[in-house]
Amino acid sequence: MDFVTTLRILAGFALRFSALAALFFTVLLGFDPHALSAAQKTRVPAQAEALYAQGMQALQRGDLLAAETAFEKVLRLAPGSAEAHNSLGWVLLAQEKVD
């Protein structure tokens, strides 16, 4: 299995994992995932969410350039988006664009 295929599979599990992680932190660690800082409570613009979804779809298709472009646009709209930073990092790694 090549790296891009692995990346596609991971992208498919990303949304399911976030729900499981919240459950893990709440039940096992007693951490309330909803107790966020003021910066984290700001709502991501709907346009950023749509662009992130487009990036994930591009990633699942194996279109790394489109995914990179979408995640960069998300970060211009919502610079604090951890998901977009993470996804962009994986895309750049898959393209071997690392420093």
N, CA, C and O atoms as CSV, one atom per row, in Angstrom:
chain,resi,resn,atom,element,x,y,z
A,1,MET,N,N,0.857,-1.169,0.000
A,1,MET,CA,C,0.000,0.000,0.000
A,1,MET,C,C,0.906,1.235,0.000
A,1,MET,O,O,1.790,1.370,0.845
A,2,ASP,N,N,0.671,2.126,-0.957
A,2,ASP,CA,C,1.504,3.322,-1.016
A,2,ASP,C,C,1.010,4.402,-0.055
A,2,ASP,O,O,-0.056,4.274,0.547
A,3,PHE,N,N,1.795,5.456,0.077
A,3,PHE,CA,C,1.506,6.503,1.052
A,3,PHE,C,C,0.207,7.231,0.739
A,3,PHE,O,O,-0.557,7.542,1.652
A,4,VAL,N,N,-0.056,7.508,-0.534
A,4,VAL,CA,C,-1.272,8.245,-0.910
A,4,VAL,C,C,-2.510,7.408,-0.594
A,4,VAL,O,O,-3.514,7.953,-0.134
A,5,THR,N,N,-2.461,6.109,-0.830
A,5,THR,CA,C,-3.584,5.244,-0.489
A,5,THR,C,C,-3.818,5.247,1.017
A,5,THR,O,O,-4.958,5.313,1.477
A,6,THR,N,N,-2.739,5.175,1.772
A,6,THR,CA,C,-2.849,5.238,3.232
A,6,THR,C,C,-3.465,6.560,3.658
A,6,THR,O,O,-4.305,6.601,4.557
A,7,LEU,N,N,-3.048,7.635,3.016
A,7,LEU,CA,C,-3.578,8.958,3.324
A,7,LEU,C,C,-5.068,9.042,3.028
A,7,LEU,O,O,-5.815,9.658,3.789
A,8,ARG,N,N,-5.508,8.434,1.936
A,8,ARG,CA,C,-6.942,8.404,1.599
A,8,ARG,C,C,-7.738,7.668,2.673
A,8,ARG,O,O,-8.810,8.115,3.080
A,9,ILE,N,N,-7.207,6.551,3.120
A,9,ILE,CA,C,-7.891,5.773,4.152
A,9,ILE,C,C,-7.983,6.576,5.443
A,9,ILE,O,O,-9.028,6.600,6.094
A,10,LEU,N,N,-6.889,7.233,5.811
A,10,LEU,CA,C,-6.892,8.061,7.016
A,10,LEU,C,C,-7.891,9.205,6.898
A,10,LEU,O,O,-8.543,9.558,7.880
A,11,ALA,N,N,-8.018,9.782,5.722
A,11,ALA,CA,C,-8.980,10.867,5.519
A,11,ALA,C,C,-10.406,10.364,5.724
A,11,ALA,O,O,-11.255,11.091,6.240
A,12,GLY,N,N,-10.666,9.137,5.325
A,12,GLY,CA,C,-11.992,8.563,5.517
A,12,GLY,C,C,-12.345,8.357,6.976
A,12,GLY,O,O,-13.516,8.416,7.350
A,13,PHE,N,N,-11.345,8.118,7.796
A,13,PHE,CA,C,-11.579,7.887,9.212
A,13,PHE,C,C,-11.522,9.162,10.054
A,13,PHE,O,O,-11.856,9.131,11.238
A,14,ALA,N,N,-11.112,10.258,9.473
A,14,ALA,CA,C,-10.870,11.491,10.237
A,14,ALA,C,C,-12.093,11.955,11.012
A,14,ALA,O,O,-11.987,12.275,12.196
A,15,LEU,N,N,-13.237,11.995,10.372
A,15,LEU,CA,C,-14.433,12.480,11.048
A,15,LEU,C,C,-14.906,11.511,12.134
A,15,LEU,O,O,-15.340,11.931,13.207
A,16,ARG,N,N,-14.819,10.228,11.847
A,16,ARG,CA,C,-15.231,9.242,12.852
A,16,ARG,C,C,-14.307,9.282,14.058
A,16,ARG,O,O,-14.756,9.111,15.192
A,17,PHE,N,N,-13.032,9.503,13.823
A,17,PHE,CA,C,-12.072,9.536,14.912
A,17,PHE,C,C,-12.327,10.698,15.860
A,17,PHE,O,O,-12.184,10.554,17.075
A,18,SER,N,N,-12.706,11.853,15.309
A,18,SER,CA,C,-12.896,13.012,16.175
A,18,SER,C,C,-14.005,12.762,17.198
A,18,SER,O,O,-13.903,13.203,18.342
A,19,ALA,N,N,-15.051,12.063,16.795
A,19,ALA,CA,C,-16.125,11.736,17.743
A,19,ALA,C,C,-15.629,10.745,18.797
A,19,ALA,O,O,-15.958,10.868,19.977
A,20,LEU,N,N,-14.842,9.769,18.368
A,20,LEU,CA,C,-14.304,8.795,19.315
A,20,LEU,C,C,-13.318,9.446,20.279
A,20,LEU,O,O,-13.283,9.101,21.460
A,21,ALA,N,N,-12.521,10.380,19.782
A,21,ALA,CA,C,-11.566,11.073,20.642
A,21,ALA,C,C,-12.289,11.880,21.711
A,21,ALA,O,O,-11.865,11.898,22.866
A,22,ALA,N,N,-13.368,12.541,21.339
A,22,ALA,CA,C,-14.134,13.311,22.320
A,22,ALA,C,C,-14.684,12.392,23.402
A,22,ALA,O,O,-14.653,12.731,24.585
A,23,LEU,N,N,-15.184,11.235,22.999
A,23,LEU,CA,C,-15.704,10.265,23.960
A,23,LEU,C,C,-14.580,9.776,24.877
A,23,LEU,O,O,-14.768,9.667,26.088
A,24,PHE,N,N,-13.419,9.483,24.302
A,24,PHE,CA,C,-12.269,9.019,25.073
A,24,PHE,C,C,-11.880,10.044,26.134
A,24,PHE,O,O,-11.714,9.695,27.303
A,25,PHE,N,N,-11.733,11.302,25.736
A,25,PHE,CA,C,-11.330,12.339,26.677
A,25,PHE,C,C,-12.370,12.540,27.769
A,25,PHE,O,O,-12.023,12.784,28.925
A,26,THR,N,N,-13.626,12.440,27.410
A,26,THR,CA,C,-14.687,12.668,28.388
A,26,THR,C,C,-14.782,11.515,29.383
A,26,THR,O,O,-14.790,11.737,30.594
A,27,VAL,N,N,-14.855,10.292,28.877
A,27,VAL,CA,C,-15.096,9.136,29.730
A,27,VAL,C,C,-13.850,8.692,30.488
A,27,VAL,O,O,-13.881,8.532,31.708
A,28,LEU,N,N,-12.767,8.497,29.768
A,28,LEU,CA,C,-11.586,7.918,30.405
A,28,LEU,C,C,-10.721,8.928,31.149
A,28,LEU,O,O,-10.132,8.606,32.181
A,29,LEU,N,N,-10.645,10.128,30.636
A,29,LEU,CA,C,-9.752,11.094,31.262
A,29,LEU,C,C,-10.476,12.147,32.079
A,29,LEU,O,O,-9.835,12.935,32.774
A,30,GLY,N,N,-11.784,12.174,32.008
A,30,GLY,CA,C,-12.539,13.166,32.755
A,30,GLY,C,C,-12.359,14.568,32.214
A,30,GLY,O,O,-12.615,15.543,32.921
A,31,PHE,N,N,-11.923,14.684,30.969
A,31,PHE,CA,C,-11.711,15.984,30.334
A,31,PHE,C,C,-12.951,16.355,29.536
A,31,PHE,O,O,-13.472,15.548,28.766
A,32,ASP,N,N,-13.413,17.572,29.724
A,32,ASP,CA,C,-14.581,18.034,28.973
A,32,ASP,C,C,-14.100,18.674,27.677
A,32,ASP,O,O,-13.533,19.766,27.714
A,33,PRO,N,N,-14.312,18.020,26.519
A,33,PRO,CA,C,-13.825,18.582,25.263
A,33,PRO,C,C,-14.534,19.864,24.881
A,33,PRO,O,O,-14.086,20.576,23.982
A,34,HIS,N,N,-15.642,20.173,25.556
A,34,HIS,CA,C,-16.379,21.388,25.251
A,34,HIS,C,C,-15.894,22.573,26.087
A,34,HIS,O,O,-16.341,23.702,25.886
A,35,ALA,N,N,-14.987,22.317,27.015
A,35,ALA,CA,C,-14.422,23.390,27.825
A,35,ALA,C,C,-13.237,23.981,27.060
A,35,ALA,O,O,-12.081,23.651,27.326
A,36,LEU,N,N,-13.541,24.840,26.126
A,36,LEU,CA,C,-12.534,25.388,25.238
A,36,LEU,C,C,-12.160,26.809,25.627
A,36,LEU,O,O,-12.913,27.502,26.312
A,37,SER,N,N,-11.002,27.225,25.185
A,37,SER,CA,C,-10.583,28.603,25.415
A,37,SER,C,C,-11.430,29.528,24.542
A,37,SER,O,O,-12.135,29.064,23.646
A,38,ALA,N,N,-11.364,30.812,24.795
A,38,ALA,CA,C,-12.152,31.781,24.029
A,38,ALA,C,C,-11.791,31.732,22.550
A,38,ALA,O,O,-12.669,31.848,21.695
A,39,ALA,N,N,-10.511,31.563,22.243
A,39,ALA,CA,C,-10.097,31.511,20.837
A,39,ALA,C,C,-10.661,30.288,20.130
A,39,ALA,O,O,-11.000,30.351,18.948
A,40,GLN,N,N,-10.763,29.172,20.853
A,40,GLN,CA,C,-11.272,27.950,20.250
A,40,GLN,C,C,-12.784,27.973,20.099
A,40,GLN,O,O,-13.324,27.216,19.293
A,41,LYS,N,N,-13.479,28.814,20.843
A,41,LYS,CA,C,-14.932,28.859,20.778
A,41,LYS,C,C,-15.455,29.615,19.562
A,41,LYS,O,O,-16.636,29.515,19.231
A,42,THR,N,N,-14.586,30.368,18.894
A,42,THR,CA,C,-15.050,31.116,17.740
A,42,THR,C,C,-15.483,30.147,16.653
A,42,THR,O,O,-14.797,29.165,16.371
A,43,ARG,N,N,-16.591,30.423,16.066
A,43,ARG,CA,C,-17.172,29.548,15.050
A,43,ARG,C,C,-16.426,29.716,13.730
A,43,ARG,O,O,-16.163,30.835,13.289
A,44,VAL,N,N,-16.094,28.602,13.116
A,44,VAL,CA,C,-15.446,28.623,11.816
A,44,VAL,C,C,-16.490,29.032,10.790
A,44,VAL,O,O,-17.603,28.506,10.806
A,45,PRO,N,N,-16.156,29.962,9.895
A,45,PRO,CA,C,-17.123,30.382,8.881
A,45,PRO,C,C,-17.611,29.198,8.043
A,45,PRO,O,O,-16.865,28.252,7.787
A,46,ALA,N,N,-18.862,29.268,7.625
A,46,ALA,CA,C,-19.451,28.186,6.828
A,46,ALA,C,C,-18.651,27.943,5.553
A,46,ALA,O,O,-18.512,26.805,5.105
A,47,GLN,N,N,-18.128,29.017,4.974
A,47,GLN,CA,C,-17.332,28.870,3.762
A,47,GLN,C,C,-16.076,28.041,4.037
A,47,GLN,O,O,-15.670,27.233,3.201
A,48,ALA,N,N,-15.462,28.238,5.202
A,48,ALA,CA,C,-14.271,27.469,5.558
A,48,ALA,C,C,-14.615,25.993,5.733
A,48,ALA,O,O,-13.846,25.122,5.327
A,49,GLU,N,N,-15.762,25.714,6.334
A,49,GLU,CA,C,-16.189,24.319,6.503
A,49,GLU,C,C,-16.419,23.656,5.153
A,49,GLU,O,O,-16.048,22.499,4.953
A,50,ALA,N,N,-17.035,24.393,4.220
A,50,ALA,CA,C,-17.287,23.844,2.883
A,50,ALA,C,C,-15.967,23.588,2.152
A,50,ALA,O,O,-15.807,22.564,1.488
A,51,LEU,N,N,-15.028,24.519,2.278
A,51,LEU,CA,C,-13.724,24.335,1.642
A,51,LEU,C,C,-12.964,23.161,2.250
A,51,LEU,O,O,-12.277,22.424,1.543
A,52,TYR,N,N,-13.092,22.991,3.574
A,52,TYR,CA,C,-12.430,21.862,4.219
A,52,TYR,C,C,-13.010,20.543,3.690
A,52,TYR,O,O,-12.272,19.594,3.424
A,53,ALA,N,N,-14.325,20.497,3.543
A,53,ALA,CA,C,-14.972,19.286,3.001
A,53,ALA,C,C,-14.490,19.018,1.577
A,53,ALA,O,O,-14.262,17.868,1.203
A,54,GLN,N,N,-14.336,20.075,0.788
A,54,GLN,CA,C,-13.820,19.911,-0.576
A,54,GLN,C,C,-12.395,19.369,-0.545
A,54,GLN,O,O,-12.032,18.510,-1.350
A,55,GLY,N,N,-11.593,19.873,0.383
A,55,GLY,CA,C,-10.229,19.382,0.524
A,55,GLY,C,C,-10.185,17.912,0.892
A,55,GLY,O,O,-9.370,17.157,0.363
A,56,MET,N,N,-11.059,17.506,1.797
A,56,MET,CA,C,-11.108,16.095,2.193
A,56,MET,C,C,-11.558,15.218,1.030
A,56,MET,O,O,-11.042,14.116,0.842
A,57,GLN,N,N,-12.521,15.707,0.249
A,57,GLN,CA,C,-12.963,14.947,-0.927
A,57,GLN,C,C,-11.837,14.814,-1.939
A,57,GLN,O,O,-11.634,13.742,-2.509
A,58,ALA,N,N,-11.105,15.897,-2.165
A,58,ALA,CA,C,-9.967,15.857,-3.080
A,58,ALA,C,C,-8.914,14.870,-2.580
A,58,ALA,O,O,-8.321,14.127,-3.361
A,59,LEU,N,N,-8.697,14.875,-1.288
A,59,LEU,CA,C,-7.733,13.956,-0.684
A,59,LEU,C,C,-8.158,12.507,-0.897
A,59,LEU,O,O,-7.331,11.655,-1.222
A,60,GLN,N,N,-9.430,12.233,-0.717
A,60,GLN,CA,C,-9.933,10.874,-0.919
A,60,GLN,C,C,-9.832,10.438,-2.379
A,60,GLN,O,O,-9.683,9.249,-2.662
A,61,ARG,N,N,-9.912,11.399,-3.314
A,61,ARG,CA,C,-9.752,11.093,-4.736
A,61,ARG,C,C,-8.283,10.939,-5.118
A,61,ARG,O,O,-7.960,10.431,-6.191
A,62,GLY,N,N,-7.399,11.384,-4.226
A,62,GLY,CA,C,-5.977,11.329,-4.516
A,62,GLY,C,C,-5.472,12.578,-5.223
A,62,GLY,O,O,-4.339,12.599,-5.705
A,63,ASP,N,N,-6.292,13.613,-5.291
A,63,ASP,CA,C,-5.918,14.875,-5.930
A,63,ASP,C,C,-5.250,15.768,-4.884
A,63,ASP,O,O,-5.899,16.618,-4.273
A,64,LEU,N,N,-3.959,15.565,-4.688
A,64,LEU,CA,C,-3.233,16.255,-3.627
A,64,LEU,C,C,-3.117,17.750,-3.873
A,64,LEU,O,O,-3.135,18.530,-2.920
A,65,LEU,N,N,-2.999,18.168,-5.125
A,65,LEU,CA,C,-2.885,19.595,-5.420
A,65,LEU,C,C,-4.177,20.334,-5.065
A,65,LEU,O,O,-4.136,21.415,-4.476
A,66,ALA,N,N,-5.324,19.748,-5.426
A,66,ALA,CA,C,-6.612,20.368,-5.078
A,66,ALA,C,C,-6.817,20.384,-3.568
A,66,ALA,O,O,-7.344,21.355,-3.024
A,67,ALA,N,N,-6.407,19.321,-2.892
A,67,ALA,CA,C,-6.531,19.264,-1.441
A,67,ALA,C,C,-5.658,20.331,-0.788
A,67,ALA,O,O,-6.091,21.010,0.143
A,68,GLU,N,N,-4.439,20.477,-1.275
A,68,GLU,CA,C,-3.533,21.497,-0.737
A,68,GLU,C,C,-4.138,22.892,-0.897
A,68,GLU,O,O,-4.125,23.695,0.036
A,69,THR,N,N,-4.662,23.168,-2.076
A,69,THR,CA,C,-5.261,24.477,-2.345
A,69,THR,C,C,-6.454,24.738,-1.424
A,69,THR,O,O,-6.596,25.832,-0.878
A,70,ALA,N,N,-7.306,23.733,-1.256
A,70,ALA,CA,C,-8.489,23.891,-0.405
A,70,ALA,C,C,-8.094,24.141,1.046
A,70,ALA,O,O,-8.654,25.028,1.691
A,71,PHE,N,N,-7.145,23.378,1.566
A,71,PHE,CA,C,-6.739,23.547,2.964
A,71,PHE,C,C,-6.059,24.896,3.186
A,71,PHE,O,O,-6.220,25.503,4.245
A,72,GLU,N,N,-5.301,25.368,2.197
A,72,GLU,CA,C,-4.690,26.691,2.321
A,72,GLU,C,C,-5.762,27.785,2.362
A,72,GLU,O,O,-5.631,28.757,3.106
A,73,LYS,N,N,-6.824,27.625,1.560
A,73,LYS,CA,C,-7.929,28.596,1.580
A,73,LYS,C,C,-8.633,28.582,2.933
A,73,LYS,O,O,-8.999,29.631,3.463
A,74,VAL,N,N,-8.817,27.384,3.487
A,74,VAL,CA,C,-9.438,27.282,4.814
A,74,VAL,C,C,-8.610,28.059,5.824
A,74,VAL,O,O,-9.159,28.792,6.647
A,75,LEU,N,N,-7.306,27.904,5.768
A,75,LEU,CA,C,-6.433,28.565,6.741
A,75,LEU,C,C,-6.416,30.084,6.581
A,75,LEU,O,O,-6.157,30.802,7.547
A,76,ARG,N,N,-6.689,30.578,5.381
A,76,ARG,CA,C,-6.809,32.029,5.214
A,76,ARG,C,C,-8.093,32.536,5.870
A,76,ARG,O,O,-8.126,33.640,6.413
A,77,LEU,N,N,-9.150,31.719,5.816
A,77,LEU,CA,C,-10.429,32.104,6.428
A,77,LEU,C,C,-10.462,31.836,7.929
A,77,LEU,O,O,-11.048,32.602,8.694
A,78,ALA,N,N,-9.829,30.745,8.341
A,78,ALA,CA,C,-9.850,30.328,9.751
A,78,ALA,C,C,-8.441,29.882,10.146
A,78,ALA,O,O,-8.160,28.684,10.201
A,79,PRO,N,N,-7.558,30.841,10.420
A,79,PRO,CA,C,-6.160,30.498,10.712
A,79,PRO,C,C,-5.969,29.589,11.924
A,79,PRO,O,O,-4.920,28.959,12.057
A,80,GLY,N,N,-6.948,29.512,12.797
A,80,GLY,CA,C,-6.828,28.667,13.983
A,80,GLY,C,C,-7.359,27.262,13.795
A,80,GLY,O,O,-7.447,26.510,14.766
A,81,SER,N,N,-7.715,26.882,12.579
A,81,SER,CA,C,-8.288,25.561,12.330
A,81,SER,C,C,-7.216,24.477,12.436
A,81,SER,O,O,-6.389,24.311,11.540
A,82,ALA,N,N,-7.247,23.753,13.538
A,82,ALA,CA,C,-6.271,22.669,13.743
A,82,ALA,C,C,-6.442,21.582,12.690
A,82,ALA,O,O,-5.460,21.005,12.223
A,83,GLU,N,N,-7.688,21.302,12.316
A,83,GLU,CA,C,-7.951,20.267,11.318
A,83,GLU,C,C,-7.316,20.627,9.978
A,83,GLU,O,O,-6.709,19.778,9.325
A,84,ALA,N,N,-7.458,21.892,9.571
A,84,ALA,CA,C,-6.886,22.323,8.293
A,84,ALA,C,C,-5.362,22.300,8.339
A,84,ALA,O,O,-4.720,21.893,7.371
A,85,HIS,N,N,-4.776,22.734,9.458
A,85,HIS,CA,C,-3.316,22.674,9.598
A,85,HIS,C,C,-2.836,21.230,9.505
A,85,HIS,O,O,-1.863,20.939,8.810
A,86,ASN,N,N,-3.513,20.335,10.202
A,86,ASN,CA,C,-3.134,18.929,10.206
A,86,ASN,C,C,-3.271,18.311,8.817
A,86,ASN,O,O,-2.363,17.631,8.339
A,87,SER,N,N,-4.406,18.552,8.179
A,87,SER,CA,C,-4.643,17.971,6.860
A,87,SER,C,C,-3.653,18.516,5.839
A,87,SER,O,O,-3.138,17.764,5.011
A,88,LEU,N,N,-3.383,19.817,5.891
A,88,LEU,CA,C,-2.407,20.401,4.978
A,88,LEU,C,C,-1.032,19.781,5.215
A,88,LEU,O,O,-0.296,19.509,4.266
A,89,GLY,N,N,-0.693,19.563,6.465
A,89,GLY,CA,C,0.590,18.932,6.773
A,89,GLY,C,C,0.723,17.551,6.161
A,89,GLY,O,O,1.772,17.206,5.618
A,90,TRP,N,N,-0.331,16.764,6.246
A,90,TRP,CA,C,-0.306,15.418,5.657
A,90,TRP,C,C,-0.187,15.484,4.141
A,90,TRP,O,O,0.525,14.686,3.531
A,91,VAL,N,N,-0.886,16.436,3.539
A,91,VAL,CA,C,-0.815,16.588,2.088
A,91,VAL,C,C,0.607,16.981,1.660
A,91,VAL,O,O,1.163,16.418,0.717
A,92,LEU,N,N,1.174,17.948,2.364
A,92,LEU,CA,C,2.535,18.367,2.037
A,92,LEU,C,C,3.538,17.234,2.226
A,92,LEU,O,O,4.477,17.094,1.442
A,93,LEU,N,N,3.343,16.439,3.251
A,93,LEU,CA,C,4.210,15.289,3.474
A,93,LEU,C,C,4.083,14.285,2.331
A,93,LEU,O,O,5.082,13.737,1.864
A,94,ALA,N,N,2.848,14.046,1.882
A,94,ALA,CA,C,2.628,13.113,0.779
A,94,ALA,C,C,3.274,13.600,-0.501
A,94,ALA,O,O,3.699,12.799,-1.333
A,95,GLN,N,N,3.350,14.923,-0.661
A,95,GLN,CA,C,3.974,15.517,-1.852
A,95,GLN,C,C,5.478,15.722,-1.653
A,95,GLN,O,O,6.163,16.250,-2.528
A,96,GLU,N,N,5.974,15.302,-0.504
A,96,GLU,CA,C,7.387,15.442,-0.143
A,96,GLU,C,C,7.818,16.912,-0.153
A,96,GLU,O,O,8.946,17.239,-0.521
A,97,LYS,N,N,6.900,17.785,0.259
A,97,LYS,CA,C,7.194,19.214,0.385
A,97,LYS,C,C,7.464,19.525,1.845
A,97,LYS,O,O,6.718,20.266,2.485
A,98,VAL,N,N,8.535,18.953,2.363
A,98,VAL,CA,C,8.889,19.167,3.759
A,98,VAL,C,C,10.197,19.944,3.821
A,98,VAL,O,O,11.046,19.841,2.936
A,99,ASP,N,N,10.334,20.717,4.880
A,99,ASP,CA,C,11.562,21.512,5.034
A,99,ASP,C,C,12.669,20.665,5.615
A,99,ASP,O,O,13.779,21.156,5.819
